[in-house]
MMTF fields as JSON, N, C-alpha, C and O atoms, coordinates in Angstrom:
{
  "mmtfVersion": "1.0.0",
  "mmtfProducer": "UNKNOWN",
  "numBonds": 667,
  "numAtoms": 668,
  "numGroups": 167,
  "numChains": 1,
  "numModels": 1,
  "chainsPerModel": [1],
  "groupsPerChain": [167],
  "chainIdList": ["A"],
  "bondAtomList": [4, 2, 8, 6, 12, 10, 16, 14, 20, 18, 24, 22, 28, 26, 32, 30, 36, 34, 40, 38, 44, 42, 48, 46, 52, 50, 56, 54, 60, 58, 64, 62, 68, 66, 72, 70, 76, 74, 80, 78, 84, 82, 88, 86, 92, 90, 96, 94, 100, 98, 104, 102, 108, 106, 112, 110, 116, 114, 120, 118, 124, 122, 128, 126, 132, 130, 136, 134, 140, 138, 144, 142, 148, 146, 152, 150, 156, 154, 160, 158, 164, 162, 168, 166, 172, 170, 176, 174, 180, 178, 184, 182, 188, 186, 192, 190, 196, 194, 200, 198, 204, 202, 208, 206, 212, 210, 216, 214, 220, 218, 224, 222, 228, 226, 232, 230, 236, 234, 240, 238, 244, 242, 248, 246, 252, 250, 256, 254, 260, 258, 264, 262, 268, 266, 272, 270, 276, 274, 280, 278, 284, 282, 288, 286, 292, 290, 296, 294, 300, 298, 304, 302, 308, 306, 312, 310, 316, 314, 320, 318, 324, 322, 328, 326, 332, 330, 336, 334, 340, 338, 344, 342, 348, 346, 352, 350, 356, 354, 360, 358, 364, 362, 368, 366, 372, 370, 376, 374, 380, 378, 384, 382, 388, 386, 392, 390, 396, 394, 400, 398, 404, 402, 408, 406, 412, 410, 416, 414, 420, 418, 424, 422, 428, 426, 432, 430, 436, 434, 440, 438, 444, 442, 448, 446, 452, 450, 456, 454, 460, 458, 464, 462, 468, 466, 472, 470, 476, 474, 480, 478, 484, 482, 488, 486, 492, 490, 496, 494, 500, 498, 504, 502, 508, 506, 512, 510, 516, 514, 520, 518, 524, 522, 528, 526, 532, 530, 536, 534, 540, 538, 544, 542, 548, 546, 552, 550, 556, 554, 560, 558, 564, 562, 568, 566, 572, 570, 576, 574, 580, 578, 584, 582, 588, 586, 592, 590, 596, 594, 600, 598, 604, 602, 608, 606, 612, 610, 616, 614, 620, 618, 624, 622, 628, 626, 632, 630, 636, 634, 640, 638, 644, 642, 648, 646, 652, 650, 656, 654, 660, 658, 664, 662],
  "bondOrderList": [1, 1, 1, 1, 1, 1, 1, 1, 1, 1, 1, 1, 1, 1, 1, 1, 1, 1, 1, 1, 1, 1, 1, 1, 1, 1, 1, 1, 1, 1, 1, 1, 1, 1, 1, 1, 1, 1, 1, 1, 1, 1, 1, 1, 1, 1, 1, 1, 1, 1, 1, 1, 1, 1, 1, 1, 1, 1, 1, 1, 1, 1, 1, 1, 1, 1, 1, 1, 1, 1, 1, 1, 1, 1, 1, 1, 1, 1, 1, 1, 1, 1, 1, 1, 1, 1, 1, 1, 1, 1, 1, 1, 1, 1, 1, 1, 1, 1, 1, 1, 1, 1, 1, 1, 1, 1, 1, 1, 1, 1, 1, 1, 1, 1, 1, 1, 1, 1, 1, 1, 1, 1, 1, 1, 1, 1, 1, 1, 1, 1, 1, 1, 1, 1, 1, 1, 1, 1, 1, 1, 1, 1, 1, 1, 1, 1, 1, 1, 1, 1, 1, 1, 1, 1, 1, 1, 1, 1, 1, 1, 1, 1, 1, 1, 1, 1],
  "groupList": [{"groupName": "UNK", "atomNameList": ["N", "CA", "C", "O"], "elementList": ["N", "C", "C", "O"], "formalChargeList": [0, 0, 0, 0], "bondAtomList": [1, 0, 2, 1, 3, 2], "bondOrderList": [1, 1, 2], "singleLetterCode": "X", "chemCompType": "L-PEPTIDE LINKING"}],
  "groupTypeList": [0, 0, 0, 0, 0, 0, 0, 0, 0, 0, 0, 0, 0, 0, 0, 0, 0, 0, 0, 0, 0, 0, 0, 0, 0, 0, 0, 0, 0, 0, 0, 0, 0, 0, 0, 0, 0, 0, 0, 0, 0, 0, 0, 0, 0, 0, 0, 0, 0, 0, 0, 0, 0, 0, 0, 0, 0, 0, 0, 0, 0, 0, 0, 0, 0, 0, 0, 0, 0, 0, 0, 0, 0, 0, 0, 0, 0, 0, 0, 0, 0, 0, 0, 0, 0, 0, 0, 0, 0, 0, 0, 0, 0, 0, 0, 0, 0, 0, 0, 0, 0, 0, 0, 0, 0, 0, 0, 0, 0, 0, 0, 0, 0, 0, 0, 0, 0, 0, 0, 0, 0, 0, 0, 0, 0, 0, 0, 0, 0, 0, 0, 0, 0, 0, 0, 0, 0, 0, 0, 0, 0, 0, 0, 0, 0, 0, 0, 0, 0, 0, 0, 0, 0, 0, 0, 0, 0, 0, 0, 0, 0, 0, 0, 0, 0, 0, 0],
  "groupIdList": [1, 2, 3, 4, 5, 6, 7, 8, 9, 10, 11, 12, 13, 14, 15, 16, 17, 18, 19, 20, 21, 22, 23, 24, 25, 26, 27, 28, 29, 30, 31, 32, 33, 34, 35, 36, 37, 38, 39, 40, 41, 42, 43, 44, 45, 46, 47, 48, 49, 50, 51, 52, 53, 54, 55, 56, 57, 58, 59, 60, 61, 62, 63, 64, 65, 66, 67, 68, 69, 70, 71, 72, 73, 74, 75, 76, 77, 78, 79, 80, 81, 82, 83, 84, 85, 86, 87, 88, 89, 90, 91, 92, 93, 94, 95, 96, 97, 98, 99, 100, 101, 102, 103, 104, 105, 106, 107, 108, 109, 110, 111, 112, 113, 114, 115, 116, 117, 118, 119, 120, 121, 122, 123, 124, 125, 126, 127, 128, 129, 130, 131, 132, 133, 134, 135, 136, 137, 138, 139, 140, 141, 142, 143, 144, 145, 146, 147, 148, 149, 150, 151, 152, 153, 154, 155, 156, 157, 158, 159, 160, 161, 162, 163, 164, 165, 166, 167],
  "secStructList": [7, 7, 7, 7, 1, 7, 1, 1, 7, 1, 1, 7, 1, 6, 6, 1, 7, 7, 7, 5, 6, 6, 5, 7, 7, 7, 1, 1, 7, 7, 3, 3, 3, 3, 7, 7, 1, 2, 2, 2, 2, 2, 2, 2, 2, 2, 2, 6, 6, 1, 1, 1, 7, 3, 3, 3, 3, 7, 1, 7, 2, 2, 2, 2, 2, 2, 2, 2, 6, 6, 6, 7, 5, 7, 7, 7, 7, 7, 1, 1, 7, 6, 6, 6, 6, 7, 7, 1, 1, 7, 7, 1, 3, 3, 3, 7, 7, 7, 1, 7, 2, 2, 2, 2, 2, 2, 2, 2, 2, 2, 2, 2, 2, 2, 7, 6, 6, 1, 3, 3, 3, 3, 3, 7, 7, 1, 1, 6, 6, 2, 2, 2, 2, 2, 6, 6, 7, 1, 3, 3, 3, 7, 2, 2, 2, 2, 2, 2, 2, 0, 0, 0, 0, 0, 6, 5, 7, 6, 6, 1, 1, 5, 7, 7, 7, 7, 7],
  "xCoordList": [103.264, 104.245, 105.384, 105.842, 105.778, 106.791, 108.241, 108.544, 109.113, 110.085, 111.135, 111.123, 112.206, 113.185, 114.007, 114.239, 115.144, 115.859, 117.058, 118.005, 117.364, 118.982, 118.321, 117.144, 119.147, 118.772, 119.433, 118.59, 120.854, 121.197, 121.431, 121.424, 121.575, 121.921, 123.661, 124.286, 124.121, 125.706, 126.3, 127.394, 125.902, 126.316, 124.829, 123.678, 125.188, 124.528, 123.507, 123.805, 122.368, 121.643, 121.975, 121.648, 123.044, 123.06, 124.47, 124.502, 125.208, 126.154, 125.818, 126.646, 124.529, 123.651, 123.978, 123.405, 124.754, 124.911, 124.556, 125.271, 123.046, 122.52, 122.964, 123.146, 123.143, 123.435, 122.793, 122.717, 122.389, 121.922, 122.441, 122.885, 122.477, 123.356, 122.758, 123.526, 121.286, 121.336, 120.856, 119.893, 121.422, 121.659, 122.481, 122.411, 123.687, 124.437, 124.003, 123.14, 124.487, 123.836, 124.394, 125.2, 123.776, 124.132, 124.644, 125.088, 124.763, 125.336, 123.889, 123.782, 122.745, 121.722, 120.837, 121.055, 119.574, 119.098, 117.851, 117.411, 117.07, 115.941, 114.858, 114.737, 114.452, 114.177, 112.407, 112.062, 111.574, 110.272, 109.925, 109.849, 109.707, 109.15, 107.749, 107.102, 107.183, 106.026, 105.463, 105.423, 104.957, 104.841, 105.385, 106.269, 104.958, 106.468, 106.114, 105.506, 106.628, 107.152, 108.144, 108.919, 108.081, 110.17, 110.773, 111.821, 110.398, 111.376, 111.779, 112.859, 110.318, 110.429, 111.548, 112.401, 111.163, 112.328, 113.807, 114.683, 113.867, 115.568, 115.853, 116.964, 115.188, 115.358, 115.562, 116.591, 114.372, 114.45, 115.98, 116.794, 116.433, 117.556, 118.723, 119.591, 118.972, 119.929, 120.146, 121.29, 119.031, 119.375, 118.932, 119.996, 118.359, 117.864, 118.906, 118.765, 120.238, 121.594, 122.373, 123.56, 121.813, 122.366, 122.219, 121.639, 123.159, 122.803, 121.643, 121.106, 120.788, 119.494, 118.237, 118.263, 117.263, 115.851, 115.139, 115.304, 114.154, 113.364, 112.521, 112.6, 111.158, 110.073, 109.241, 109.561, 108.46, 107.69, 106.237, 105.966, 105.218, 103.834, 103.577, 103.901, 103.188, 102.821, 101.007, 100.734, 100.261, 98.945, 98.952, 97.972, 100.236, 99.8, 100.37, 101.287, 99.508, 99.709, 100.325, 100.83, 100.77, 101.946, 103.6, 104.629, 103.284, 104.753, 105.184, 106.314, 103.751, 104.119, 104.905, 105.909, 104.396, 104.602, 106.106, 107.056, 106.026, 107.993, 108.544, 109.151, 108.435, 109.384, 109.162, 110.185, 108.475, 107.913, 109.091, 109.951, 109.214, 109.85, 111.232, 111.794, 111.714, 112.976, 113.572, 114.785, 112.544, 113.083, 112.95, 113.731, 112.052, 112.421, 110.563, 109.572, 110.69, 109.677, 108.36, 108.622, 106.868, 106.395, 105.101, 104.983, 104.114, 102.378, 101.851, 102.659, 100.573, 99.625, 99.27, 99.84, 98.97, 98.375, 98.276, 98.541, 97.698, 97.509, 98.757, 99.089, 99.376, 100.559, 100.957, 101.948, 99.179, 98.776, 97.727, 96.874, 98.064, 97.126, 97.975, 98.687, 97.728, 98.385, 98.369, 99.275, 96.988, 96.983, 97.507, 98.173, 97.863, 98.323, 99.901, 100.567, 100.338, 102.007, 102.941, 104.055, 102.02, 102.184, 102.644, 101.99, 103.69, 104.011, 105.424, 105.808, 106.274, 107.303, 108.421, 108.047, 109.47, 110.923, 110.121, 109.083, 110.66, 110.33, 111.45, 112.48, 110.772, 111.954, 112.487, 111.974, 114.038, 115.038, 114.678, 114.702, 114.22, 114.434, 112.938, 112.781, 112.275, 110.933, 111.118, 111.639, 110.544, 110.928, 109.461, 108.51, 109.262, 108.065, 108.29, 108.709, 108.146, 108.095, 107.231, 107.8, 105.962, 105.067, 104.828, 105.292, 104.354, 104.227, 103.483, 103.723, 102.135, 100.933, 101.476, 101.64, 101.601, 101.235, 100.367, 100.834, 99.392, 98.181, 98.219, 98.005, 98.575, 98.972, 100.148, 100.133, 101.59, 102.483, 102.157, 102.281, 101.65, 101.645, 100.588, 100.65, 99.814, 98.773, 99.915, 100.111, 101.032, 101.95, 102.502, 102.275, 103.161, 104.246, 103.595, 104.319, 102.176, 101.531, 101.501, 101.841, 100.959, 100.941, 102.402, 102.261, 103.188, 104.625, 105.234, 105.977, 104.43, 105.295, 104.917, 105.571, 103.446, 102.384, 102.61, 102.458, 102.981, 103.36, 104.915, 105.158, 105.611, 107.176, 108.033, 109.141, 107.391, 107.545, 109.145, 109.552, 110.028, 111.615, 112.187, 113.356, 111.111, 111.847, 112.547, 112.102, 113.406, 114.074, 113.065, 113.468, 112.019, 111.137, 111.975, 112.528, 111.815, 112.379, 111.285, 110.559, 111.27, 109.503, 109.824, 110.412, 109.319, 109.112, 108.021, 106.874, 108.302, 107.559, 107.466, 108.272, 106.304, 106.675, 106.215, 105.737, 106.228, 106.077, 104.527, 104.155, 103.997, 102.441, 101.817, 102.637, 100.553, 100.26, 100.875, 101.488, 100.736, 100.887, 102.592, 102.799, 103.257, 104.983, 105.382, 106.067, 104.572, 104.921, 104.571, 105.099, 103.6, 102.82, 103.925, 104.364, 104.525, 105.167, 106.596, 106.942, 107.059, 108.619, 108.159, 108.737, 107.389, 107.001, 107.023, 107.035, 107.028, 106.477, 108.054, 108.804, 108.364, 109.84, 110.538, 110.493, 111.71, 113.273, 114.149, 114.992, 113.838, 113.767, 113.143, 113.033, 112.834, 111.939, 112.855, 113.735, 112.626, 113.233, 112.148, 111.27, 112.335, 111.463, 111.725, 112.594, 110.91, 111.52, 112.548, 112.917, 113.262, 114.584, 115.943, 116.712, 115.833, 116.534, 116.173, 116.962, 115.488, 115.016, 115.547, 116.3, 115.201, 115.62, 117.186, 117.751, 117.622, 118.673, 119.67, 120.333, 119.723, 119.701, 119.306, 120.354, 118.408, 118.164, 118.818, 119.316, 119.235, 120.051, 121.492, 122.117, 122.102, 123.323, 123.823, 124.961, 123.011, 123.147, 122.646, 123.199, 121.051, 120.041, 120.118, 120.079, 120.29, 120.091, 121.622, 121.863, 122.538, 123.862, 124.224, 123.82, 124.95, 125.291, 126.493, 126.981, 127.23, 128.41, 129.52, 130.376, 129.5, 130.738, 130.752, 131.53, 129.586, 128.986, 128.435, 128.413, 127.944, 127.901, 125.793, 125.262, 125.265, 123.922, 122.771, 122.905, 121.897, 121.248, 120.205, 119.69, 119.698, 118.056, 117.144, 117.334, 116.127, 115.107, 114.246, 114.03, 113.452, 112.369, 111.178, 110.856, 110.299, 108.954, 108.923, 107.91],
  "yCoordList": [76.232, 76.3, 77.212, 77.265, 77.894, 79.044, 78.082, 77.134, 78.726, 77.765, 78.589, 79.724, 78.178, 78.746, 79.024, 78.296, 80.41, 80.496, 80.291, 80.434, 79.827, 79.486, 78.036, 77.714, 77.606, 76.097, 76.951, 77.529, 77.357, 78.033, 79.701, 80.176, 80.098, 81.747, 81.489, 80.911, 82.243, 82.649, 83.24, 82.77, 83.885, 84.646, 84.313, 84.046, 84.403, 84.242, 85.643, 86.781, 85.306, 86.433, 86.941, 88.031, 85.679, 86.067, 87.665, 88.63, 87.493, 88.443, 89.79, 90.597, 89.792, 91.167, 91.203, 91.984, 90.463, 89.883, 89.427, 89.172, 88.726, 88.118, 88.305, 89.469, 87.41, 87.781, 86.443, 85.409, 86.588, 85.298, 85.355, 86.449, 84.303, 84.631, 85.981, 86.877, 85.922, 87.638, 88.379, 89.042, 88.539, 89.634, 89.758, 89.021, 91.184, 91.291, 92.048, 92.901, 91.875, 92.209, 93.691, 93.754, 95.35, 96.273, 96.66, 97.808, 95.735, 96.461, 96.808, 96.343, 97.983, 98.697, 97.619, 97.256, 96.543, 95.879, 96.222, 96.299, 96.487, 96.64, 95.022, 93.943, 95.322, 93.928, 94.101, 95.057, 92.917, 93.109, 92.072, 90.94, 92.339, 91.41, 91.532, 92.579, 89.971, 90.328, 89.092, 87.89, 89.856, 89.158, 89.72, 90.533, 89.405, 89.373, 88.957, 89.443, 88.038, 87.027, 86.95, 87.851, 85.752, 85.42, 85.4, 86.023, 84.955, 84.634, 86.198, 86.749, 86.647, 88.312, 89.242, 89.955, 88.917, 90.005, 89.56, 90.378, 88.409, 88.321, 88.611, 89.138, 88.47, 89.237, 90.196, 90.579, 91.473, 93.061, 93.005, 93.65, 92.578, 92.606, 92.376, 93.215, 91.684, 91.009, 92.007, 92.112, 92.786, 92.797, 94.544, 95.051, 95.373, 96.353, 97.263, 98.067, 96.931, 98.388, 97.802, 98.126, 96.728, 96.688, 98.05, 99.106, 97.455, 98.589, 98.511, 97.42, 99.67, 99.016, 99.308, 99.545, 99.2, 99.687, 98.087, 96.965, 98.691, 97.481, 98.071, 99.169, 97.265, 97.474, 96.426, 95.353, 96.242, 95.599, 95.942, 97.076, 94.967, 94.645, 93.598, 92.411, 94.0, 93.093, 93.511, 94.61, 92.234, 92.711, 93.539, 94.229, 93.472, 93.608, 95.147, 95.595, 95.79, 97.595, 97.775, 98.897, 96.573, 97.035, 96.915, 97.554, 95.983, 95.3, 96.425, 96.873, 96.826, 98.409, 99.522, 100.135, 99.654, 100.736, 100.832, 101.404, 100.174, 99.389, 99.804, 100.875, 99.085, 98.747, 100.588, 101.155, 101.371, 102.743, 103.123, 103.84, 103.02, 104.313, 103.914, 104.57, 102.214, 102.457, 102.82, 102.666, 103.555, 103.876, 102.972, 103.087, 102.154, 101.43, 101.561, 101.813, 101.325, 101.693, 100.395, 99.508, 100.293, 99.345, 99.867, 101.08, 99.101, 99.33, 98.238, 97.486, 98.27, 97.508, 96.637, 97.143, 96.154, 94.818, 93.503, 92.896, 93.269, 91.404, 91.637, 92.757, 90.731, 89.985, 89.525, 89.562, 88.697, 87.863, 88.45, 87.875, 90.125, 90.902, 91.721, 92.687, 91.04, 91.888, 93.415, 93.944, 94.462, 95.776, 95.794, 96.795, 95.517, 96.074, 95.854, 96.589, 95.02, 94.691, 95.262, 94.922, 96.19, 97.116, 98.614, 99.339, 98.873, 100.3, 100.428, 99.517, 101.567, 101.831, 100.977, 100.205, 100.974, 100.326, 98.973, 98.529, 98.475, 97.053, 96.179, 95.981, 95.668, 94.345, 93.458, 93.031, 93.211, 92.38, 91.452, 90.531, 90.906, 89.607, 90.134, 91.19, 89.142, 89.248, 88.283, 87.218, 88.679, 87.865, 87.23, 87.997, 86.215, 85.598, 85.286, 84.133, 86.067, 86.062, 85.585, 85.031, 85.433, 84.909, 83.585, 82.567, 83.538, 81.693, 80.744, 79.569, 81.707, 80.441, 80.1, 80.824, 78.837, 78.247, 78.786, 78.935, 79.066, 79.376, 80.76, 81.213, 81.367, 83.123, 83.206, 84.182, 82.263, 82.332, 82.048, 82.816, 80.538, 80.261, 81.457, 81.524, 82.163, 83.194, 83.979, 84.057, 84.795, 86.012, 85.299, 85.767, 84.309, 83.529, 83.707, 84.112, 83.496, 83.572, 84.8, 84.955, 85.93, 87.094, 87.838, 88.783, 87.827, 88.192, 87.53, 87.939, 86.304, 86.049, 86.395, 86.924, 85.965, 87.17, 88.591, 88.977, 89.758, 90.801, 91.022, 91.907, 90.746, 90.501, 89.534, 89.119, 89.233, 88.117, 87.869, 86.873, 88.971, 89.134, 89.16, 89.396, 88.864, 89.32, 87.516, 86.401, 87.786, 86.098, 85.819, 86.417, 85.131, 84.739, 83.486, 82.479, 84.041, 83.396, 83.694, 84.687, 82.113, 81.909, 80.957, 79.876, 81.599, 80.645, 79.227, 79.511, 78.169, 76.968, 76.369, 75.449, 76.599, 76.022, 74.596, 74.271, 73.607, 72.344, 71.799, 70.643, 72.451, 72.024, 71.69, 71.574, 71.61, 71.133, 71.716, 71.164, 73.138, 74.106, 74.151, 74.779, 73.695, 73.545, 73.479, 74.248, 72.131, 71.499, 72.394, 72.45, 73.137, 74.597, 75.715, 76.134, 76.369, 76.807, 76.64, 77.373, 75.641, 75.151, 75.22, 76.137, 74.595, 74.733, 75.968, 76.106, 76.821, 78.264, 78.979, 79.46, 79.015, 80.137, 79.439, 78.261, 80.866, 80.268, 79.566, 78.831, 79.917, 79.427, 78.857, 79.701, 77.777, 77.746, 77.395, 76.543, 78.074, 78.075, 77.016, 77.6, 75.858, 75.347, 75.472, 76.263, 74.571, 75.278, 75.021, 75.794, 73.922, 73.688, 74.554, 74.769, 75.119, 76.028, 77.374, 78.314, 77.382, 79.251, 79.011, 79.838, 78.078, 77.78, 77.799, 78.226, 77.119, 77.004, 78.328, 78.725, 78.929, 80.061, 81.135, 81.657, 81.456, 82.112, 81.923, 82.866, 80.423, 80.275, 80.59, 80.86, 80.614, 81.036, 82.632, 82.994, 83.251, 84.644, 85.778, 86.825, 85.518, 86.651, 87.633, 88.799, 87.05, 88.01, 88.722, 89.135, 88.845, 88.72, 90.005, 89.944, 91.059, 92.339, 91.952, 91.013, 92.481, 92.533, 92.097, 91.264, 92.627, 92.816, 91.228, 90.926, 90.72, 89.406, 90.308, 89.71, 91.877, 92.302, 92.214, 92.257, 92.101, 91.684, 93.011, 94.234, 92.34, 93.654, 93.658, 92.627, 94.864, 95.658, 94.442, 93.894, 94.171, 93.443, 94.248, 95.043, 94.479, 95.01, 94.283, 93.437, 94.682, 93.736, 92.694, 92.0],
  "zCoordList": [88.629, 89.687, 89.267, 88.125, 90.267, 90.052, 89.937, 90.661, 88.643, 88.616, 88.918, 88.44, 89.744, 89.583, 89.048, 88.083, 89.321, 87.749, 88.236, 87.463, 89.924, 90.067, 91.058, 91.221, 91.41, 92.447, 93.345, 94.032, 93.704, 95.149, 94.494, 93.359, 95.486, 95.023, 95.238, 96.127, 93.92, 93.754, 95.237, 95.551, 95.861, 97.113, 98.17, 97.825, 98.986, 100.214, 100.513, 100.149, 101.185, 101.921, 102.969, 103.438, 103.612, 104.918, 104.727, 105.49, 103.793, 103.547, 102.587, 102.164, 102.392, 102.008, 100.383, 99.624, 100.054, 97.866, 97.367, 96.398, 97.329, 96.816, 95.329, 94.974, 94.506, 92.921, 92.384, 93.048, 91.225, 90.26, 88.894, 88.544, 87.976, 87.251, 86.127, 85.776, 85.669, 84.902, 85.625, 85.239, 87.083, 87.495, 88.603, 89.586, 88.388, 89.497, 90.592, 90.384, 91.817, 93.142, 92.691, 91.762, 93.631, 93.464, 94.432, 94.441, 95.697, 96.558, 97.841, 98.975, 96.949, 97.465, 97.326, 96.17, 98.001, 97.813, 98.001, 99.148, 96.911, 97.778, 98.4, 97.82, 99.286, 99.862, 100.694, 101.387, 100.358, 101.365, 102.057, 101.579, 103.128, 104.259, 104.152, 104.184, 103.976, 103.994, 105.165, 104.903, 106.798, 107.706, 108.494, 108.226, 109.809, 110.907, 112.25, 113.204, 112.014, 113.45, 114.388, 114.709, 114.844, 115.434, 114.052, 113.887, 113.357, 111.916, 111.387, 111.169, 111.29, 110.839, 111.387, 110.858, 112.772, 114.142, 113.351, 113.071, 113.123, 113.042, 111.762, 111.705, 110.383, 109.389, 109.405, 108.849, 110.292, 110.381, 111.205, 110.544, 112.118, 112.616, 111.905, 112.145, 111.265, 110.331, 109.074, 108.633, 108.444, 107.192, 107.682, 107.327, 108.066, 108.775, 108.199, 107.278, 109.073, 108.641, 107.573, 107.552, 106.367, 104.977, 104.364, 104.621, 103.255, 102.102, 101.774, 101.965, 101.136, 100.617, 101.711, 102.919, 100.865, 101.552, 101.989, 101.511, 103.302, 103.407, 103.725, 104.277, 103.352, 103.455, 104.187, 103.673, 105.001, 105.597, 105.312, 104.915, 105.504, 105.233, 106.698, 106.664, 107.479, 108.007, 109.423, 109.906, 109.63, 110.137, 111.45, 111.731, 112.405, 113.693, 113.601, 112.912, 114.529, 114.57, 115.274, 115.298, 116.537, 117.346, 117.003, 117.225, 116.487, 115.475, 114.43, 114.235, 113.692, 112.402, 113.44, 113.077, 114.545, 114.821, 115.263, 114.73, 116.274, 116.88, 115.587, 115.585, 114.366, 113.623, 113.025, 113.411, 112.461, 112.413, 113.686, 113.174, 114.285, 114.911, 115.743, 116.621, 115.002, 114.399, 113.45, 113.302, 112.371, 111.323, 110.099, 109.154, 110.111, 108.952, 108.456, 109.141, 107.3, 106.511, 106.344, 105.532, 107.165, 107.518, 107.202, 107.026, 107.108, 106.321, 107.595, 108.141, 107.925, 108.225, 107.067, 106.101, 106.891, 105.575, 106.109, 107.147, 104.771, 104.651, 103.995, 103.605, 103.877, 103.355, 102.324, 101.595, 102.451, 101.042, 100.144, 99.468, 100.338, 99.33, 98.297, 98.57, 96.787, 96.054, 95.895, 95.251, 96.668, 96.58, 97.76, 97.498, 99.086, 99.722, 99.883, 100.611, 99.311, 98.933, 97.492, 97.093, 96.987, 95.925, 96.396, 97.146, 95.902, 96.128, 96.758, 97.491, 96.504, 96.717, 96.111, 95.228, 96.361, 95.448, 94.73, 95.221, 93.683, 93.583, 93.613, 92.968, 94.748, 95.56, 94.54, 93.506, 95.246, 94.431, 95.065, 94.249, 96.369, 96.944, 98.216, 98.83, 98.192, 98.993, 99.762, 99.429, 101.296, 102.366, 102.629, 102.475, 102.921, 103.646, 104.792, 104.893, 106.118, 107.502, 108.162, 109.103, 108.263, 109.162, 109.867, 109.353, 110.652, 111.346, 110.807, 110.53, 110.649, 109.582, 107.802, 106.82, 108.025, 106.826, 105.896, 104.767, 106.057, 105.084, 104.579, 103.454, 105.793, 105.155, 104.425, 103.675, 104.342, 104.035, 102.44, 101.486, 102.484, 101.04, 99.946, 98.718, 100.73, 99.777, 99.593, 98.38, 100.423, 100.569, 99.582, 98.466, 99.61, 98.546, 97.392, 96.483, 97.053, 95.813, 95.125, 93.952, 96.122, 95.694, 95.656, 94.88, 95.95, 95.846, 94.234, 93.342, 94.503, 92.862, 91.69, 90.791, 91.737, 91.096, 91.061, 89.902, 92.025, 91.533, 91.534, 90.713, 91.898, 91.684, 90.857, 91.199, 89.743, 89.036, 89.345, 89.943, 88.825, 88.852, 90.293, 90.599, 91.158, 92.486, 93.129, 92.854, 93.77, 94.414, 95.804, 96.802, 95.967, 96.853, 97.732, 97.29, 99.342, 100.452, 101.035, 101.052, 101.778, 102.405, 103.632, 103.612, 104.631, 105.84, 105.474, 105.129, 105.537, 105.572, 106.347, 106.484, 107.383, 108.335, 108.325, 107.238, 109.284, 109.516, 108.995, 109.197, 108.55, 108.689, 106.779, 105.868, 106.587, 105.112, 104.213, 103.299, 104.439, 103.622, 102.894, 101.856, 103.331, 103.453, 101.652, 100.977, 101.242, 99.931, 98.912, 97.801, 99.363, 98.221, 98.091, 97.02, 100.071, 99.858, 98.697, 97.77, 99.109, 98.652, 97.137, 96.553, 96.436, 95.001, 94.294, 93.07, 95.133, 94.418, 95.088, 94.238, 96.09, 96.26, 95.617, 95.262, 95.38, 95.449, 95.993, 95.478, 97.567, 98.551, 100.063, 100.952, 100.288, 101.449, 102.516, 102.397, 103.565, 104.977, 106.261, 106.896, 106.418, 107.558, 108.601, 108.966, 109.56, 110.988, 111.586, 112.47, 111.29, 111.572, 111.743, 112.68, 109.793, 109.421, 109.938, 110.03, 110.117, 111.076, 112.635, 113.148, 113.202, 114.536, 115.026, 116.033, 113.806, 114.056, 113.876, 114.834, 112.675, 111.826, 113.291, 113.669, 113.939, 115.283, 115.968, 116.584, 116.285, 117.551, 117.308, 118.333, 116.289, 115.463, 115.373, 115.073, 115.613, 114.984, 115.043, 115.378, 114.556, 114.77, 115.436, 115.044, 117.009, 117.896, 118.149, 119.283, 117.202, 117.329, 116.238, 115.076, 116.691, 115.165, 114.742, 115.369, 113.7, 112.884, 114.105, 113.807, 115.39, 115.931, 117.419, 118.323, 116.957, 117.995, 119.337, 120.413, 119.295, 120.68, 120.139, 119.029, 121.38, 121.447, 120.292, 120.321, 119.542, 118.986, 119.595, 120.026, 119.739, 120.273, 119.631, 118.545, 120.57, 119.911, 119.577, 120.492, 118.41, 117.696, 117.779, 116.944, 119.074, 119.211, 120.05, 120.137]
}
């Protein structure tokens, strides 16, 4: 089981600083989504015009493409495939976006497996798979906390005026 190396993070995600204690945030984050859902959309929204690169992995070709030609940098893949979640920056903090349980906890596996150093945040949703997830991230997000977390913000930019939906 993947152990963690902080219980909460020093600074928040939601304020783009993630820091832990041996290591300070840079400001530039590089960050990967691996998935994308409702959970996904409000991540790419939220964290999109940070400092810092993002990268997405996710299966659907209509979702790559949307997110492709807003500009942000996206692959077709499995999620939960260590060759296809390989390549480009190596992520400070890896996102687990998707709805299924079962794809989440393989993405969670393979993310920690090739990102050993990276801070793993994982959708868990309500179903078996939840207790596998939470064992293995840094952090697990259920559906409560995403719901709520959505209804709070997401769809909301820096200035509270409405953001573009992506997908």
């Amino acid at each position: 089981a993947r152990q963690a190396r902080v219980e909460t993070p020093r600074r928040s995600v939601r304020d783009g600083r993630l820091g832990t204690p041996d290591r300070e945030p840079t400001g530039a984050v590089a960050r990967l989504l691996l998935g994308w859902d409702v959970l996904g959309s409000a991540v790419v929204e939220s964290i999109a015009a940070r400092p810092g690169c993002l990268r997405v992995t996710a299966p659907d070709t209509v979702r790559v493409r949307t997110l492709r030609e807003a500009g942000i940098t996206a692959a077709v893949g499995d999620p939960s495939d260590p060759d296809q979640i390989e390549g480009g920056p190596v992520p400070e903090i890896v996102l687990i976006g998707g709805s299924d349980g079962e794809t989440n906890l393989r993405a969670t596996r393979a993310a920690a497996d090739t990102y050993p150093d990276a801070y793993l945040i994982a959708y868990a949703p309500d179903d078996g798979e939840s207790e596998g997830i939470r064992e293995r991230a840094d952090q697990a997000i259920g559906t409560t906390e995403a719901v709520t977390d959505a209804g709070l913000g997401a769809g909301t930019g820096d200035l509270g005026a409405p953001s573009r939906t992506l997908g």
